[in-house]
Amino acid sequence: MAMQMAFLADPRPDKVNLSLGVYKDSLGLPTVFESVRAAEVAIHSSFSGKEYQPIEGNAQFLKSATGLVLGAAHSDSELYTAQTIGGSGALSLLAAFIRSEISKTLILPQPSWPNHPIIFRRAGFELQEISCYDAVNHRLDFSALCSGLLQAPAGSVVLLHACCHNPTGLDPSFEQWCELSDLMKRHRLLPLFDCAYQGFGSDWDSDARALRYFYEQGHEMFIAYSFSKNLSLYGERVGMLLLTAAPGTSSAVIGTHFKELIRSRYSTPPLHGGRLAAEVFRSPSLCASWQQELSAVRNRVNEMRQQLAEGLQGSNADFAFLKQQKGLFSYSGLSPEQVKLLRDRHAIYMLSTGRINVAGLNPSNIDYVVNAIRSLL
Ligand SMILES: Cc1ncc(COP(=O)(O)O)c(C=O)c1O
């Protein structure tokens, strides 16, 4: 927020904001999908009141969303789902549930989204962090991740980014996901997937491949899901939580816990966003146009990442690693000093870790950013 204020106050006309956590189009503007606008019109014309929703939210939304995330082959009977206030709301409810019923230890591979430690510490967790970014080679340090997990107490919960890792853009390969699944099963570690960027990486189904694989392997698992980015519904606060019941625990028992958690916090989730999402998912034509719009977003982000990497090629540093990263974010490999110089000299804003929001790049500023970075190398 402080960085955004500083950016807005900066009078330099060429300024570029790569620090945000939201998608911007090629003109640097926020996006509302046409499919979502059409769903809004459809809802408006069949006005169906403003009553409170059930505690667990919109059943139609939950059914369609679960199918979209886990695939058509999942079985509803083994799952518990509830609509939440964005992905953050899902994380926070899951944290409260897990802390009281499952485990007080959260294994948090780092770096991660800065809100993760805040949410889980607040919920009373003991955090065990595993440092698994290889800064020299700009890669996921998979062996550090595995050895950290092997040392974790059995029964702990492990937070994993389902795809498009925030902040690094580095996801395990599918083979590595399979290894993780196996290791976590053997050591009785429970996965908690944070899935906030499905559709921004390779394609809709590939981005859910890790989640679906863990689900097929029968893990007792938790998912905190956000539709903020992939439906571009940020302020509508649309998310959901999903969990598979441990053997011997019925989803009715789990439901009683969650209903109490939700009732005591905010009573029922907001109406409009879930209704909008459900309308997009319900209509085959809206759903197909939404997926096309999301593909266009993904292609634009990938194109910008490609142009950044290519623009920096042949400079004194190798930036080919950028092409391996996926999603909205990229760990640029720039040092805190370089980040400061970019801001002071060129009005280019990014996080001090070097994380950039690739969607902050567009045809009007890409050359400016490339030249500014090259001037520091
Ligand atoms: C990794 C990650 N998880 C969860 C969220 C939360 O999303 P929401 O805005 O739906 O609460 C975000 C949002 O930036 C995120 O980056």
mmCIF file of C-alpha atoms and ligand atoms in Angstrom:
data_model
loop_
_atom_site.group_PDB
_atom_site.id
_atom_site.type_symbol
_atom_site.label_atom_id
_atom_site.label_comp_id
_atom_site.label_asym_id
_atom_site.label_seq_id
_atom_site.Cartn_x
_atom_site.Cartn_y
_atom_site.Cartn_z
ATOM 1 C CA MET A 1 0.000 0.000 0.000
ATOM 2 C CA ALA A 2 2.850 2.414 0.888
ATOM 3 C CA MET A 3 4.492 1.631 -2.446
ATOM 4 C CA GLN A 4 1.243 2.286 -4.302
ATOM 5 C CA MET A 5 0.938 5.679 -2.552
ATOM 6 C CA ALA A 6 4.517 6.528 -3.480
ATOM 7 C CA PHE A 7 3.855 5.472 -7.076
ATOM 8 C CA LEU A 8 0.714 7.604 -7.320
ATOM 9 C CA ALA A 9 2.561 10.602 -5.877
ATOM 10 C CA ASP A 10 5.515 10.215 -8.293
ATOM 11 C CA PRO A 11 5.222 13.032 -10.891
ATOM 12 C CA ARG A 12 7.506 11.414 -13.501
ATOM 13 C CA PRO A 13 5.484 10.723 -16.677
ATOM 14 C CA ASP A 14 7.242 7.447 -17.600
ATOM 15 C CA LYS A 15 6.615 5.797 -14.240
ATOM 16 C CA VAL A 16 5.837 2.065 -14.261
ATOM 17 C CA ASN A 17 4.183 0.094 -11.478
ATOM 18 C CA LEU A 18 5.296 -3.543 -11.357
ATOM 19 C CA SER A 19 4.529 -3.952 -7.678
ATOM 20 C CA LEU A 20 0.783 -4.615 -7.745
ATOM 21 C CA GLY A 21 -0.928 -7.955 -7.142
ATOM 22 C CA VAL A 22 -3.637 -7.560 -9.782
ATOM 23 C CA TYR A 23 -3.931 -8.019 -13.540
ATOM 24 C CA LYS A 24 -3.725 -4.941 -15.778
ATOM 25 C CA ASP A 25 -4.464 -5.027 -19.511
ATOM 26 C CA SER A 26 -2.214 -3.819 -22.331
ATOM 27 C CA LEU A 27 -3.302 -0.227 -21.641
ATOM 28 C CA GLY A 28 -2.489 -0.587 -17.965
ATOM 29 C CA LEU A 29 -6.177 -0.706 -17.017
ATOM 30 C CA PRO A 30 -8.104 -3.094 -14.751
ATOM 31 C CA THR A 31 -10.197 -5.704 -16.557
ATOM 32 C CA VAL A 32 -13.818 -6.728 -16.226
ATOM 33 C CA PHE A 33 -14.489 -9.786 -18.360
ATOM 34 C CA GLU A 34 -17.294 -9.462 -20.937
ATOM 35 C CA SER A 35 -18.596 -12.849 -19.769
ATOM 36 C CA VAL A 36 -18.915 -11.450 -16.235
ATOM 37 C CA ARG A 37 -20.665 -8.316 -17.524
ATOM 38 C CA ALA A 38 -23.126 -10.527 -19.421
ATOM 39 C CA ALA A 39 -23.723 -12.615 -16.278
ATOM 40 C CA GLU A 40 -24.389 -9.398 -14.386
ATOM 41 C CA VAL A 41 -27.024 -8.370 -16.940
ATOM 42 C CA ALA A 42 -28.655 -11.821 -16.772
ATOM 43 C CA ILE A 43 -28.809 -11.672 -12.973
ATOM 44 C CA HIS A 44 -30.193 -8.174 -13.043
ATOM 45 C CA SER A 45 -32.987 -9.074 -15.428
ATOM 46 C CA SER A 46 -34.062 -12.122 -13.402
ATOM 47 C CA PHE A 47 -33.938 -10.311 -10.082
ATOM 48 C CA SER A 48 -34.115 -12.922 -7.386
ATOM 49 C CA GLY A 49 -33.994 -10.932 -4.187
ATOM 50 C CA LYS A 50 -31.345 -10.027 -1.663
ATOM 51 C CA GLU A 51 -32.070 -12.568 1.036
ATOM 52 C CA TYR A 52 -29.270 -13.960 3.158
ATOM 53 C CA GLN A 53 -27.460 -16.904 1.655
ATOM 54 C CA PRO A 54 -27.148 -20.222 3.496
ATOM 55 C CA ILE A 55 -24.156 -20.270 5.882
ATOM 56 C CA GLU A 56 -22.068 -22.307 3.447
ATOM 57 C CA GLY A 57 -23.007 -20.097 0.508
ATOM 58 C CA ASN A 58 -24.434 -20.619 -2.957
ATOM 59 C CA ALA A 59 -24.908 -24.350 -3.589
ATOM 60 C CA GLN A 60 -24.984 -23.951 -7.371
ATOM 61 C CA PHE A 61 -21.732 -21.977 -7.317
ATOM 62 C CA LEU A 62 -20.071 -24.591 -5.099
ATOM 63 C CA LYS A 63 -21.150 -27.514 -7.268
ATOM 64 C CA SER A 64 -19.957 -25.971 -10.536
ATOM 65 C CA ALA A 65 -16.778 -24.527 -9.042
ATOM 66 C CA THR A 66 -15.818 -27.878 -7.518
ATOM 67 C CA GLY A 67 -16.228 -29.551 -10.918
ATOM 68 C CA LEU A 68 -14.126 -26.874 -12.575
ATOM 69 C CA VAL A 69 -11.341 -27.225 -10.027
ATOM 70 C CA LEU A 70 -11.228 -30.963 -9.397
ATOM 71 C CA GLY A 71 -12.512 -32.125 -12.781
ATOM 72 C CA ALA A 72 -15.641 -34.017 -13.729
ATOM 73 C CA ALA A 73 -14.444 -37.286 -12.164
ATOM 74 C CA HIS A 74 -14.461 -36.138 -8.535
ATOM 75 C CA SER A 75 -16.915 -37.537 -6.039
ATOM 76 C CA ASP A 76 -19.003 -35.005 -4.098
ATOM 77 C CA SER A 77 -19.656 -37.470 -1.310
ATOM 78 C CA GLU A 78 -16.066 -37.359 -0.028
ATOM 79 C CA LEU A 79 -15.807 -33.594 -0.067
ATOM 80 C CA TYR A 80 -16.801 -30.700 2.108
ATOM 81 C CA THR A 81 -17.084 -27.285 0.412
ATOM 82 C CA ALA A 82 -18.108 -23.791 1.489
ATOM 83 C CA GLN A 83 -18.170 -20.420 -0.240
ATOM 84 C CA THR A 84 -15.718 -17.999 1.346
ATOM 85 C CA ILE A 85 -14.749 -14.341 1.340
ATOM 86 C CA GLY A 86 -12.100 -14.704 -1.346
ATOM 87 C CA GLY A 87 -9.107 -16.996 -1.042
ATOM 88 C CA SER A 88 -8.029 -15.139 2.108
ATOM 89 C CA GLY A 89 -11.314 -16.042 3.791
ATOM 90 C CA ALA A 90 -10.814 -19.688 2.826
ATOM 91 C CA LEU A 91 -7.291 -19.679 4.276
ATOM 92 C CA SER A 92 -8.439 -18.066 7.461
ATOM 93 C CA LEU A 93 -11.340 -20.502 8.020
ATOM 94 C CA LEU A 94 -9.170 -23.484 7.182
ATOM 95 C CA ALA A 95 -6.506 -22.195 9.578
ATOM 96 C CA ALA A 96 -9.074 -22.021 12.406
ATOM 97 C CA PHE A 97 -10.428 -25.488 11.605
ATOM 98 C CA ILE A 98 -7.044 -27.164 11.218
ATOM 99 C CA ARG A 99 -5.670 -25.531 14.370
ATOM 100 C CA SER A 100 -8.566 -26.774 16.469
ATOM 101 C CA GLU A 101 -9.119 -30.222 14.911
ATOM 102 C CA ILE A 102 -6.002 -31.409 13.080
ATOM 103 C CA SER A 103 -2.618 -29.891 13.880
ATOM 104 C CA LYS A 104 -0.938 -26.864 15.379
ATOM 105 C CA THR A 105 2.103 -27.056 13.101
ATOM 106 C CA LEU A 106 2.156 -25.494 9.665
ATOM 107 C CA ILE A 107 5.074 -26.193 7.369
ATOM 108 C CA LEU A 108 5.542 -23.141 5.177
ATOM 109 C CA PRO A 109 7.958 -23.401 2.254
ATOM 110 C CA GLN A 110 9.493 -19.968 1.724
ATOM 111 C CA PRO A 111 9.312 -17.553 0.051
ATOM 112 C CA SER A 112 5.538 -17.418 0.072
ATOM 113 C CA TRP A 113 2.710 -14.902 -0.065
ATOM 114 C CA PRO A 114 3.395 -12.550 2.885
ATOM 115 C CA ASN A 115 -0.154 -12.992 4.204
ATOM 116 C CA HIS A 116 0.381 -16.721 4.816
ATOM 117 C CA PRO A 117 2.475 -16.324 7.988
ATOM 118 C CA ILE A 118 0.169 -13.572 9.218
ATOM 119 C CA ILE A 119 -2.990 -15.672 8.821
ATOM 120 C CA PHE A 120 -1.522 -18.808 10.345
ATOM 121 C CA ARG A 121 0.325 -17.140 13.250
ATOM 122 C CA ARG A 122 -2.872 -15.270 14.140
ATOM 123 C CA ALA A 123 -4.704 -18.599 14.194
ATOM 124 C CA GLY A 124 -2.204 -19.881 16.775
ATOM 125 C CA PHE A 125 0.010 -22.022 14.582
ATOM 126 C CA GLU A 126 3.601 -22.830 15.161
ATOM 127 C CA LEU A 127 5.238 -22.163 11.804
ATOM 128 C CA GLN A 128 8.130 -24.204 10.498
ATOM 129 C CA GLU A 129 9.589 -22.554 7.442
ATOM 130 C CA ILE A 130 11.592 -24.332 4.778
ATOM 131 C CA SER A 131 13.778 -22.131 2.675
ATOM 132 C CA CYS A 132 13.535 -23.513 -0.838
ATOM 133 C CA TYR A 133 14.489 -20.836 -3.335
ATOM 134 C CA ASP A 134 17.858 -21.266 -5.017
ATOM 135 C CA ALA A 135 18.792 -17.614 -5.598
ATOM 136 C CA VAL A 136 21.981 -18.439 -7.487
ATOM 137 C CA ASN A 137 20.309 -20.527 -10.156
ATOM 138 C CA HIS A 138 16.885 -18.857 -9.891
ATOM 139 C CA ARG A 139 15.231 -22.223 -9.309
ATOM 140 C CA LEU A 140 13.062 -24.035 -6.834
ATOM 141 C CA ASP A 141 15.415 -25.870 -4.475
ATOM 142 C CA PHE A 142 13.442 -29.089 -4.595
ATOM 143 C CA SER A 143 15.891 -31.120 -2.548
ATOM 144 C CA ALA A 144 15.790 -28.513 0.261
ATOM 145 C CA LEU A 145 11.991 -28.737 0.148
ATOM 146 C CA CYS A 146 12.027 -32.532 0.369
ATOM 147 C CA SER A 147 14.591 -32.676 3.154
ATOM 148 C CA GLY A 148 12.676 -30.029 5.118
ATOM 149 C CA LEU A 149 9.497 -32.083 4.748
ATOM 150 C CA LEU A 150 11.260 -35.230 5.897
ATOM 151 C CA GLN A 151 12.124 -33.450 9.146
ATOM 152 C CA ALA A 152 8.593 -32.159 9.742
ATOM 153 C CA PRO A 153 6.540 -33.758 12.538
ATOM 154 C CA ALA A 154 4.079 -36.366 11.220
ATOM 155 C CA GLY A 155 0.545 -35.015 11.103
ATOM 156 C CA SER A 156 1.679 -31.460 10.214
ATOM 157 C CA VAL A 157 -0.028 -29.495 7.486
ATOM 158 C CA VAL A 158 2.073 -28.243 4.552
ATOM 159 C CA LEU A 159 1.116 -25.145 2.602
ATOM 160 C CA LEU A 160 1.627 -25.555 -1.148
ATOM 161 C CA HIS A 161 0.843 -23.197 -4.035
ATOM 162 C CA ALA A 162 -1.201 -25.233 -6.529
ATOM 163 C CA CYS A 163 0.195 -23.294 -9.532
ATOM 164 C CA CYS A 164 1.752 -19.953 -10.527
ATOM 165 C CA HIS A 165 3.679 -19.565 -7.294
ATOM 166 C CA ASN A 166 3.458 -16.130 -5.699
ATOM 167 C CA PRO A 167 6.064 -14.593 -5.500
ATOM 168 C CA THR A 168 8.578 -16.673 -7.484
ATOM 169 C CA GLY A 169 6.555 -17.966 -10.456
ATOM 170 C CA LEU A 170 8.351 -21.302 -9.883
ATOM 171 C CA ASP A 171 6.198 -24.414 -9.643
ATOM 172 C CA PRO A 172 7.395 -27.998 -9.159
ATOM 173 C CA SER A 173 7.333 -30.096 -12.333
ATOM 174 C CA PHE A 174 4.617 -32.751 -12.496
ATOM 175 C CA GLU A 175 7.210 -35.427 -11.676
ATOM 176 C CA GLN A 176 8.215 -33.417 -8.607
ATOM 177 C CA TRP A 177 4.564 -33.101 -7.565
ATOM 178 C CA CYS A 178 4.296 -36.896 -7.781
ATOM 179 C CA GLU A 179 7.388 -37.233 -5.579
ATOM 180 C CA LEU A 180 5.949 -34.763 -3.092
ATOM 181 C CA SER A 181 2.667 -36.643 -2.986
ATOM 182 C CA ASP A 182 4.492 -39.862 -2.282
ATOM 183 C CA LEU A 183 6.768 -38.335 0.362
ATOM 184 C CA MET A 184 3.878 -36.615 2.111
ATOM 185 C CA LYS A 185 1.823 -39.799 2.182
ATOM 186 C CA ARG A 186 4.694 -41.785 3.658
ATOM 187 C CA HIS A 187 5.413 -39.148 6.310
ATOM 188 C CA ARG A 188 1.791 -38.446 7.084
ATOM 189 C CA LEU A 189 1.924 -34.787 6.081
ATOM 190 C CA LEU A 190 -1.328 -33.142 5.030
ATOM 191 C CA PRO A 191 -1.379 -30.815 2.005
ATOM 192 C CA LEU A 192 -3.099 -27.451 2.163
ATOM 193 C CA PHE A 193 -3.212 -26.055 -1.367
ATOM 194 C CA ASP A 194 -3.571 -22.362 -1.952
ATOM 195 C CA CYS A 195 -4.963 -21.986 -5.464
ATOM 196 C CA ALA A 196 -5.309 -18.325 -6.438
ATOM 197 C CA TYR A 197 -4.118 -18.286 -10.057
ATOM 198 C CA GLN A 198 -5.646 -21.225 -11.920
ATOM 199 C CA GLY A 199 -5.671 -20.351 -15.617
ATOM 200 C CA PHE A 200 -2.693 -17.975 -15.486
ATOM 201 C CA GLY A 201 0.003 -20.612 -15.982
ATOM 202 C CA SER A 202 -0.252 -23.152 -18.809
ATOM 203 C CA ASP A 203 -3.996 -23.713 -19.237
ATOM 204 C CA TRP A 204 -7.007 -24.355 -17.007
ATOM 205 C CA ASP A 205 -6.622 -28.127 -16.617
ATOM 206 C CA SER A 206 -2.831 -28.205 -16.492
ATOM 207 C CA ASP A 207 -2.859 -25.615 -13.730
ATOM 208 C CA ALA A 208 -5.059 -27.948 -11.656
ATOM 209 C CA ARG A 209 -2.964 -31.029 -12.369
ATOM 210 C CA ALA A 210 -1.132 -31.087 -9.024
ATOM 211 C CA LEU A 211 -4.344 -30.594 -7.056
ATOM 212 C CA ARG A 212 -6.155 -33.277 -8.990
ATOM 213 C CA TYR A 213 -3.265 -35.689 -8.665
ATOM 214 C CA PHE A 214 -3.143 -35.308 -4.878
ATOM 215 C CA TYR A 215 -6.908 -35.719 -4.789
ATOM 216 C CA GLU A 216 -6.737 -38.904 -6.875
ATOM 217 C CA GLN A 217 -4.039 -40.274 -4.579
ATOM 218 C CA GLY A 218 -6.517 -40.069 -1.714
ATOM 219 C CA HIS A 219 -4.739 -37.487 0.462
ATOM 220 C CA GLU A 220 -6.604 -35.987 3.352
ATOM 221 C CA MET A 221 -6.250 -32.480 1.962
ATOM 222 C CA PHE A 222 -7.420 -28.877 2.113
ATOM 223 C CA ILE A 223 -7.843 -26.330 -0.673
ATOM 224 C CA ALA A 224 -8.198 -22.557 -0.313
ATOM 225 C CA TYR A 225 -9.447 -21.312 -3.658
ATOM 226 C CA SER A 226 -9.727 -17.766 -4.992
ATOM 227 C CA PHE A 227 -11.713 -16.570 -7.996
ATOM 228 C CA SER A 228 -10.417 -13.021 -7.498
ATOM 229 C CA LYS A 229 -7.899 -13.167 -10.330
ATOM 230 C CA ASN A 230 -9.208 -15.728 -12.781
ATOM 231 C CA LEU A 231 -12.725 -14.228 -12.904
ATOM 232 C CA SER A 232 -11.325 -10.747 -12.298
ATOM 233 C CA LEU A 233 -13.795 -10.403 -9.418
ATOM 234 C CA TYR A 234 -11.354 -8.994 -6.870
ATOM 235 C CA GLY A 235 -13.617 -6.759 -4.789
ATOM 236 C CA GLU A 236 -16.596 -9.124 -5.009
ATOM 237 C CA ARG A 237 -14.682 -11.506 -2.713
ATOM 238 C CA VAL A 238 -15.434 -14.872 -4.287
ATOM 239 C CA GLY A 239 -13.616 -17.915 -2.986
ATOM 240 C CA MET A 240 -14.242 -21.357 -1.597
ATOM 241 C CA LEU A 241 -12.723 -23.924 0.647
ATOM 242 C CA LEU A 242 -12.666 -27.618 -0.109
ATOM 243 C CA LEU A 243 -11.522 -30.481 2.008
ATOM 244 C CA THR A 244 -11.573 -34.217 1.865
ATOM 245 C CA ALA A 245 -12.784 -35.925 5.003
ATOM 246 C CA ALA A 246 -10.329 -38.083 6.943
ATOM 247 C CA PRO A 247 -11.338 -41.738 6.907
ATOM 248 C CA GLY A 248 -13.988 -42.222 9.550
ATOM 249 C CA THR A 249 -15.012 -38.549 9.673
ATOM 250 C CA SER A 250 -18.243 -37.675 7.962
ATOM 251 C CA SER A 251 -18.601 -34.437 6.030
ATOM 252 C CA ALA A 252 -21.671 -33.729 8.209
ATOM 253 C CA VAL A 253 -19.395 -33.542 11.273
ATOM 254 C CA ILE A 254 -16.970 -31.283 9.389
ATOM 255 C CA GLY A 255 -19.918 -29.173 8.255
ATOM 256 C CA THR A 256 -20.980 -28.603 11.860
ATOM 257 C CA HIS A 257 -17.515 -27.197 12.669
ATOM 258 C CA PHE A 258 -17.409 -24.910 9.662
ATOM 259 C CA LYS A 259 -20.951 -23.666 10.144
ATOM 260 C CA GLU A 260 -20.026 -22.620 13.651
ATOM 261 C CA LEU A 261 -16.810 -20.943 12.452
ATOM 262 C CA ILE A 262 -18.646 -19.049 9.720
ATOM 263 C CA ARG A 263 -21.638 -18.165 11.901
ATOM 264 C CA SER A 264 -19.408 -16.708 14.574
ATOM 265 C CA ARG A 265 -17.336 -14.650 12.118
ATOM 266 C CA TYR A 266 -19.610 -13.203 9.462
ATOM 267 C CA SER A 267 -22.784 -15.303 9.486
ATOM 268 C CA THR A 268 -23.120 -15.884 5.739
ATOM 269 C CA PRO A 269 -20.973 -15.023 2.726
ATOM 270 C CA PRO A 270 -21.759 -12.088 0.401
ATOM 271 C CA LEU A 271 -24.418 -12.759 -2.213
ATOM 272 C CA HIS A 272 -23.515 -11.017 -5.436
ATOM 273 C CA GLY A 273 -20.096 -12.431 -6.354
ATOM 274 C CA GLY A 274 -21.116 -16.058 -5.854
ATOM 275 C CA ARG A 275 -24.247 -15.479 -7.926
ATOM 276 C CA LEU A 276 -22.201 -13.895 -10.700
ATOM 277 C CA ALA A 277 -19.694 -16.730 -10.756
ATOM 278 C CA ALA A 278 -22.479 -19.330 -10.679
ATOM 279 C CA GLU A 279 -24.135 -17.643 -13.660
ATOM 280 C CA VAL A 280 -20.895 -17.700 -15.680
ATOM 281 C CA PHE A 281 -20.357 -21.388 -14.825
ATOM 282 C CA ARG A 282 -24.007 -22.334 -15.479
ATOM 283 C CA SER A 283 -24.237 -20.988 -19.005
ATOM 284 C CA PRO A 284 -22.140 -23.020 -21.490
ATOM 285 C CA SER A 285 -21.690 -19.985 -23.744
ATOM 286 C CA LEU A 286 -20.643 -17.632 -20.918
ATOM 287 C CA CYS A 287 -18.343 -20.271 -19.507
ATOM 288 C CA ALA A 288 -16.681 -20.756 -22.911
ATOM 289 C CA SER A 289 -16.244 -16.994 -23.416
ATOM 290 C CA TRP A 290 -14.815 -16.606 -19.908
ATOM 291 C CA GLN A 291 -12.242 -19.313 -20.660
ATOM 292 C CA GLN A 292 -11.335 -17.526 -23.894
ATOM 293 C CA GLU A 293 -10.946 -14.216 -22.093
ATOM 294 C CA LEU A 294 -8.794 -15.882 -19.478
ATOM 295 C CA SER A 295 -6.628 -17.445 -22.211
ATOM 296 C CA ALA A 296 -6.132 -13.999 -23.719
ATOM 297 C CA VAL A 297 -5.007 -12.687 -20.322
ATOM 298 C CA ARG A 298 -2.616 -15.618 -19.921
ATOM 299 C CA ASN A 299 -1.219 -15.152 -23.423
ATOM 300 C CA ARG A 300 -0.632 -11.465 -22.811
ATOM 301 C CA VAL A 301 1.229 -12.134 -19.557
ATOM 302 C CA ASN A 302 3.311 -14.873 -21.194
ATOM 303 C CA GLU A 303 4.112 -12.618 -24.143
ATOM 304 C CA MET A 304 5.327 -9.841 -21.822
ATOM 305 C CA ARG A 305 7.460 -12.278 -19.852
ATOM 306 C CA GLN A 306 8.952 -13.537 -23.107
ATOM 307 C CA GLN A 307 9.667 -10.007 -24.344
ATOM 308 C CA LEU A 308 11.295 -9.079 -21.042
ATOM 309 C CA ALA A 309 13.563 -12.133 -21.133
ATOM 310 C CA GLU A 310 14.441 -11.556 -24.789
ATOM 311 C CA GLY A 311 15.025 -7.839 -24.286
ATOM 312 C CA LEU A 312 17.525 -8.617 -21.543
ATOM 313 C CA GLN A 313 19.304 -11.297 -23.552
ATOM 314 C CA GLY A 314 22.911 -10.441 -24.348
ATOM 315 C CA SER A 315 23.198 -8.124 -21.357
ATOM 316 C CA ASN A 316 25.808 -8.787 -18.686
ATOM 317 C CA ALA A 317 23.462 -11.099 -16.844
ATOM 318 C CA ASP A 318 21.490 -14.133 -17.979
ATOM 319 C CA PHE A 319 17.716 -13.713 -17.689
ATOM 320 C CA ALA A 320 16.688 -16.846 -19.589
ATOM 321 C CA PHE A 321 15.373 -18.234 -16.289
ATOM 322 C CA LEU A 322 12.443 -15.801 -16.529
ATOM 323 C CA LYS A 323 10.969 -17.989 -19.252
ATOM 324 C CA GLN A 324 10.624 -20.920 -16.820
ATOM 325 C CA GLN A 325 8.383 -18.951 -14.488
ATOM 326 C CA LYS A 326 4.597 -19.055 -14.639
ATOM 327 C CA GLY A 327 1.692 -16.824 -13.727
ATOM 328 C CA LEU A 328 1.289 -13.194 -12.848
ATOM 329 C CA PHE A 329 4.537 -12.896 -10.912
ATOM 330 C CA SER A 330 8.184 -13.225 -11.617
ATOM 331 C CA TYR A 331 11.236 -13.209 -9.396
ATOM 332 C CA SER A 332 13.414 -10.986 -11.576
ATOM 333 C CA GLY A 333 16.684 -11.791 -9.803
ATOM 334 C CA LEU A 334 17.334 -8.062 -9.299
ATOM 335 C CA SER A 335 18.981 -7.153 -5.993
ATOM 336 C CA PRO A 336 17.407 -4.727 -3.467
ATOM 337 C CA GLU A 337 20.026 -2.147 -4.552
ATOM 338 C CA GLN A 338 19.063 -2.528 -8.206
ATOM 339 C CA VAL A 339 15.370 -2.299 -7.284
ATOM 340 C CA LYS A 340 16.092 0.973 -5.469
ATOM 341 C CA LEU A 341 18.064 2.373 -8.421
ATOM 342 C CA LEU A 342 15.240 1.503 -10.809
ATOM 343 C CA ARG A 343 12.843 3.424 -8.635
ATOM 344 C CA ASP A 344 15.133 6.408 -7.959
ATOM 345 C CA ARG A 345 16.442 6.835 -11.478
ATOM 346 C CA HIS A 346 13.642 5.505 -13.658
ATOM 347 C CA ALA A 347 10.419 5.580 -11.592
ATOM 348 C CA ILE A 348 10.022 1.808 -12.004
ATOM 349 C CA TYR A 349 8.419 0.337 -8.897
ATOM 350 C CA MET A 350 8.747 -3.285 -7.804
ATOM 351 C CA LEU A 351 9.037 -5.157 -4.492
ATOM 352 C CA SER A 352 12.466 -5.069 -2.832
ATOM 353 C CA THR A 353 12.682 -8.862 -3.321
ATOM 354 C CA GLY A 354 12.783 -8.180 -7.062
ATOM 355 C CA ARG A 355 9.274 -9.601 -7.556
ATOM 356 C CA ILE A 356 7.500 -8.051 -10.487
ATOM 357 C CA ASN A 357 3.918 -8.273 -11.635
ATOM 358 C CA VAL A 358 4.422 -9.192 -15.289
ATOM 359 C CA ALA A 359 0.998 -7.770 -16.148
ATOM 360 C CA GLY A 360 2.349 -4.324 -15.244
ATOM 361 C CA LEU A 361 4.356 -4.554 -18.483
ATOM 362 C CA ASN A 362 2.715 -3.549 -21.743
ATOM 363 C CA PRO A 363 3.735 -2.574 -25.296
ATOM 364 C CA SER A 364 4.116 1.077 -24.226
ATOM 365 C CA ASN A 365 6.533 0.476 -21.348
ATOM 366 C CA ILE A 366 8.385 -2.770 -22.068
ATOM 367 C CA ASP A 367 11.307 -1.120 -23.924
ATOM 368 C CA TYR A 368 11.632 1.528 -21.245
ATOM 369 C CA VAL A 369 11.811 -1.160 -18.525
ATOM 370 C CA VAL A 370 14.241 -3.339 -20.498
ATOM 371 C CA ASN A 371 16.572 -0.379 -21.167
ATOM 372 C CA ALA A 372 16.417 0.744 -17.544
ATOM 373 C CA ILE A 373 17.356 -2.742 -16.302
ATOM 374 C CA ARG A 374 20.127 -3.047 -18.911
ATOM 375 C CA SER A 375 21.590 0.271 -17.763
ATOM 376 C CA LEU A 376 22.220 -1.274 -14.331
ATOM 377 C CA LEU A 377 23.970 -4.440 -15.496
HETATM 378 C C1 LIG B 1 -1.003 -16.785 -3.173
HETATM 379 C C2 LIG B 1 -2.267 -16.080 -2.841
HETATM 380 N N1 LIG B 1 -3.173 -16.698 -2.092
HETATM 381 C C3 LIG B 1 -4.336 -16.120 -1.772
HETATM 382 C C4 LIG B 1 -4.635 -14.855 -2.192
HETATM 383 C C5 LIG B 1 -5.934 -14.244 -1.730
HETATM 384 O O1 LIG B 1 -6.822 -13.961 -2.686
HETATM 385 P P1 LIG B 1 -8.174 -13.163 -2.381
HETATM 386 O O2 LIG B 1 -7.964 -11.787 -2.898
HETATM 387 O O3 LIG B 1 -9.200 -13.935 -3.111
HETATM 388 O O4 LIG B 1 -8.413 -13.164 -0.914
HETATM 389 C C6 LIG B 1 -3.721 -14.156 -2.986
HETATM 390 C C7 LIG B 1 -4.010 -12.788 -3.436
HETATM 391 O O5 LIG B 1 -3.187 -12.024 -3.837
HETATM 392 C C8 LIG B 1 -2.503 -14.784 -3.316
HETATM 393 O O6 LIG B 1 -1.582 -14.173 -4.061
#
